[in-house]
Amino acid sequence: AAKKSASSAPITADGDMPKKKFYRSRAHCNPLSFNETFEYPTRPDLMDWTEDYYPEHPALKKDDDAEKNMFSNTFQCASMTIHPDVLDVGCGFGGLTMALSSALPNNTILGLEIRAKVTEYVRLRIVAQRKEHPGQFKNCSVMRTNAMKYLPNFFAKASLEKIF
């Protein structure tokens, strides 16, 4: 019973740097026989990247209230144009994803990982880096998905600049 209560508490709080040893997972899984269901859009244009993945993206800079009221359509239009254009497929613990965020500040970076524990580690790592370095790492995020099956559901043809 004690083991169950310990596992229900989060290993790492949002904003704290996660420790890799708590997020180890089996090194590989076969994506073609992986039976777990993933949520995915039926078409790329139905995906809103801002809400869960890039809520503080640099392109969404919020101005003062007067300007926001005056240009409310501009904010909505910007949120519709934000989508990842650089992918790190099989991002693992997110080292390359984080490095790409700094190296390509004008791009929107997305790490893709199939393992749940590892994806959570990368998400927490990004949150911790944003807290430690205000204004940085707002152009990167991570998503748990099966890239071999669902990549066309998330990205329109010719919408990606780089894939790692």
Tab-separated table of C-alpha atoms in Angstrom:
chain	number	residue	atom	x	y	z
A	1	ALA	CA	0.000	0.000	0.000
A	2	ALA	CA	2.875	2.386	0.764
A	3	LYS	CA	4.306	1.791	-2.690
A	4	LYS	CA	1.027	2.830	-4.379
A	5	SER	CA	0.778	6.099	-2.442
A	6	ALA	CA	4.383	6.983	-3.265
A	7	SER	CA	3.793	6.410	-6.974
A	8	SER	CA	0.690	8.636	-7.034
A	9	ALA	CA	2.711	11.712	-6.035
A	10	PRO	CA	4.610	13.415	-8.862
A	11	ILE	CA	8.293	12.524	-8.987
A	12	THR	CA	9.214	16.076	-9.967
A	13	ALA	CA	7.186	19.247	-9.475
A	14	ASP	CA	6.658	21.550	-12.463
A	15	GLY	CA	9.536	24.025	-12.632
A	16	ASP	CA	12.034	21.749	-10.877
A	17	MET	CA	14.781	20.076	-12.903
A	18	PRO	CA	13.915	16.352	-13.215
A	19	LYS	CA	16.450	13.653	-12.355
A	20	LYS	CA	16.993	11.243	-15.231
A	21	LYS	CA	17.306	8.213	-12.920
A	22	PHE	CA	13.597	8.438	-12.049
A	23	TYR	CA	12.521	8.485	-15.701
A	24	ARG	CA	14.444	5.526	-17.087
A	25	SER	CA	12.424	3.400	-19.437
A	26	ARG	CA	12.955	0.417	-21.638
A	27	ALA	CA	15.373	1.528	-24.332
A	28	HIS	CA	13.277	0.635	-27.358
A	29	CYS	CA	9.785	-0.394	-28.301
A	30	ASN	CA	8.467	-1.563	-31.634
A	31	PRO	CA	6.307	1.301	-32.907
A	32	LEU	CA	4.502	-0.957	-35.363
A	33	SER	CA	3.295	-3.347	-32.659
A	34	PHE	CA	2.789	-0.691	-30.000
A	35	ASN	CA	-0.901	-1.036	-29.093
A	36	GLU	CA	-1.411	1.990	-26.896
A	37	THR	CA	-3.776	4.557	-28.358
A	38	PHE	CA	-2.640	8.101	-29.063
A	39	GLU	CA	-4.794	11.155	-29.613
A	40	TYR	CA	-4.167	12.742	-32.980
A	41	PRO	CA	-5.987	15.100	-35.347
A	42	THR	CA	-7.580	13.778	-38.511
A	43	ARG	CA	-5.927	16.616	-40.482
A	44	PRO	CA	-2.938	18.864	-39.707
A	45	ASP	CA	-5.009	22.065	-39.858
A	46	LEU	CA	-7.123	20.845	-36.915
A	47	MET	CA	-4.138	20.875	-34.543
A	48	ASP	CA	-3.817	23.907	-32.246
A	49	TRP	CA	-0.205	23.955	-31.143
A	50	THR	CA	-0.482	27.005	-28.889
A	51	GLU	CA	-2.621	25.729	-26.027
A	52	ASP	CA	-0.631	22.711	-24.818
A	53	TYR	CA	2.696	22.996	-26.587
A	54	TYR	CA	3.623	26.648	-27.156
A	55	PRO	CA	1.504	28.844	-24.842
A	56	GLU	CA	4.362	31.368	-24.453
A	57	HIS	CA	5.779	31.177	-27.975
A	58	PRO	CA	7.726	34.338	-28.931
A	59	ALA	CA	5.295	34.978	-31.824
A	60	LEU	CA	2.467	35.282	-29.280
A	61	LYS	CA	3.923	38.205	-27.330
A	62	LYS	CA	1.059	39.836	-25.493
A	63	ASP	CA	1.038	43.622	-25.598
A	64	ASP	CA	-0.803	45.906	-23.187
A	65	ASP	CA	-4.619	45.715	-23.002
A	66	ALA	CA	-5.273	48.658	-25.323
A	67	GLU	CA	-3.230	47.153	-28.116
A	68	LYS	CA	-4.669	43.693	-27.465
A	69	ASN	CA	-8.226	44.995	-27.859
A	70	MET	CA	-7.232	46.883	-30.968
A	71	PHE	CA	-5.461	43.925	-32.549
A	72	SER	CA	-7.298	40.921	-31.068
A	73	ASN	CA	-7.536	39.349	-34.518
A	74	THR	CA	-3.746	39.598	-34.871
A	75	PHE	CA	-3.253	37.403	-31.774
A	76	GLN	CA	-5.737	34.843	-33.041
A	77	CYS	CA	-4.109	34.864	-36.483
A	78	ALA	CA	-0.642	34.355	-34.936
A	79	SER	CA	-1.866	31.381	-32.903
A	80	MET	CA	-3.158	29.751	-36.068
A	81	THR	CA	0.220	30.093	-37.798
A	82	ILE	CA	2.342	28.641	-35.009
A	83	HIS	CA	3.338	25.092	-35.782
A	84	PRO	CA	6.568	23.138	-35.387
A	85	ASP	CA	8.913	23.420	-38.341
A	86	VAL	CA	11.837	21.467	-36.853
A	87	LEU	CA	11.330	17.942	-35.474
A	88	ASP	CA	13.520	15.780	-33.273
A	89	VAL	CA	11.995	12.336	-33.888
A	90	GLY	CA	12.797	9.928	-31.072
A	91	CYS	CA	14.095	12.773	-28.924
A	92	GLY	CA	14.980	10.566	-25.954
A	93	PHE	CA	15.856	12.724	-22.955
A	94	GLY	CA	15.687	15.933	-25.004
A	95	GLY	CA	19.332	16.971	-25.328
A	96	LEU	CA	19.124	17.747	-29.036
A	97	THR	CA	15.668	19.318	-28.686
A	98	MET	CA	17.005	21.743	-26.071
A	99	ALA	CA	20.129	22.503	-28.107
A	100	LEU	CA	18.062	23.141	-31.248
A	101	SER	CA	15.885	25.583	-29.312
A	102	SER	CA	18.927	27.769	-28.636
A	103	ALA	CA	20.600	27.199	-32.003
A	104	LEU	CA	17.446	27.948	-34.029
A	105	PRO	CA	15.657	30.704	-32.068
A	106	ASN	CA	13.486	31.690	-35.052
A	107	ASN	CA	12.149	28.163	-35.521
A	108	THR	CA	9.596	26.170	-33.553
A	109	ILE	CA	11.125	22.927	-32.270
A	110	LEU	CA	9.187	19.772	-31.329
A	111	GLY	CA	10.667	16.636	-29.813
A	112	LEU	CA	8.698	13.452	-30.516
A	113	GLU	CA	8.997	10.474	-28.163
A	114	ILE	CA	6.934	7.301	-27.843
A	115	ARG	CA	7.803	6.441	-24.211
A	116	ALA	CA	5.539	8.116	-21.628
A	117	LYS	CA	8.070	8.427	-18.790
A	118	VAL	CA	10.749	9.845	-21.056
A	119	THR	CA	8.310	12.346	-22.602
A	120	GLU	CA	7.361	13.550	-19.120
A	121	TYR	CA	11.058	13.965	-18.262
A	122	VAL	CA	11.612	16.162	-21.343
A	123	ARG	CA	8.481	18.219	-20.609
A	124	LEU	CA	9.685	18.872	-17.061
A	125	ARG	CA	13.185	19.641	-18.318
A	126	ILE	CA	11.809	22.288	-20.692
A	127	VAL	CA	9.658	23.819	-17.939
A	128	ALA	CA	12.660	23.930	-15.582
A	129	GLN	CA	14.888	25.542	-18.222
A	130	ARG	CA	12.225	28.163	-18.976
A	131	LYS	CA	12.073	28.980	-15.266
A	132	GLU	CA	15.872	29.096	-14.888
A	133	HIS	CA	16.415	31.093	-18.105
A	134	PRO	CA	13.451	33.487	-18.535
A	135	GLY	CA	12.687	34.289	-22.154
A	136	GLN	CA	14.473	31.199	-23.481
A	137	PHE	CA	13.230	27.751	-24.559
A	138	LYS	CA	9.737	29.078	-25.362
A	139	ASN	CA	10.102	27.852	-28.929
A	140	CYS	CA	10.451	24.170	-28.002
A	141	SER	CA	8.132	21.486	-26.704
A	142	VAL	CA	7.737	17.715	-26.590
A	143	MET	CA	4.922	15.405	-27.637
A	144	ARG	CA	4.274	11.760	-26.902
A	145	THR	CA	3.234	10.091	-30.123
A	146	ASN	CA	4.047	7.326	-32.555
A	147	ALA	CA	5.826	9.172	-35.361
A	148	MET	CA	5.775	6.149	-37.678
A	149	LYS	CA	1.987	6.023	-37.625
A	150	TYR	CA	0.738	9.556	-37.050
A	151	LEU	CA	3.242	12.053	-38.474
A	152	PRO	CA	1.036	12.930	-41.514
A	153	ASN	CA	-1.861	13.722	-39.156
A	154	PHE	CA	0.140	16.495	-37.461
A	155	PHE	CA	2.139	18.079	-40.303
A	156	ALA	CA	1.061	19.261	-43.733
A	157	LYS	CA	3.220	18.577	-46.761
A	158	ALA	CA	6.254	20.895	-46.993
A	159	SER	CA	5.567	22.399	-43.532
A	160	LEU	CA	8.782	21.103	-41.958
A	161	GLU	CA	12.190	22.677	-42.528
A	162	LYS	CA	14.312	20.086	-40.710
A	163	ILE	CA	13.835	16.608	-39.273
A	164	PHE	CA	16.393	15.064	-36.940
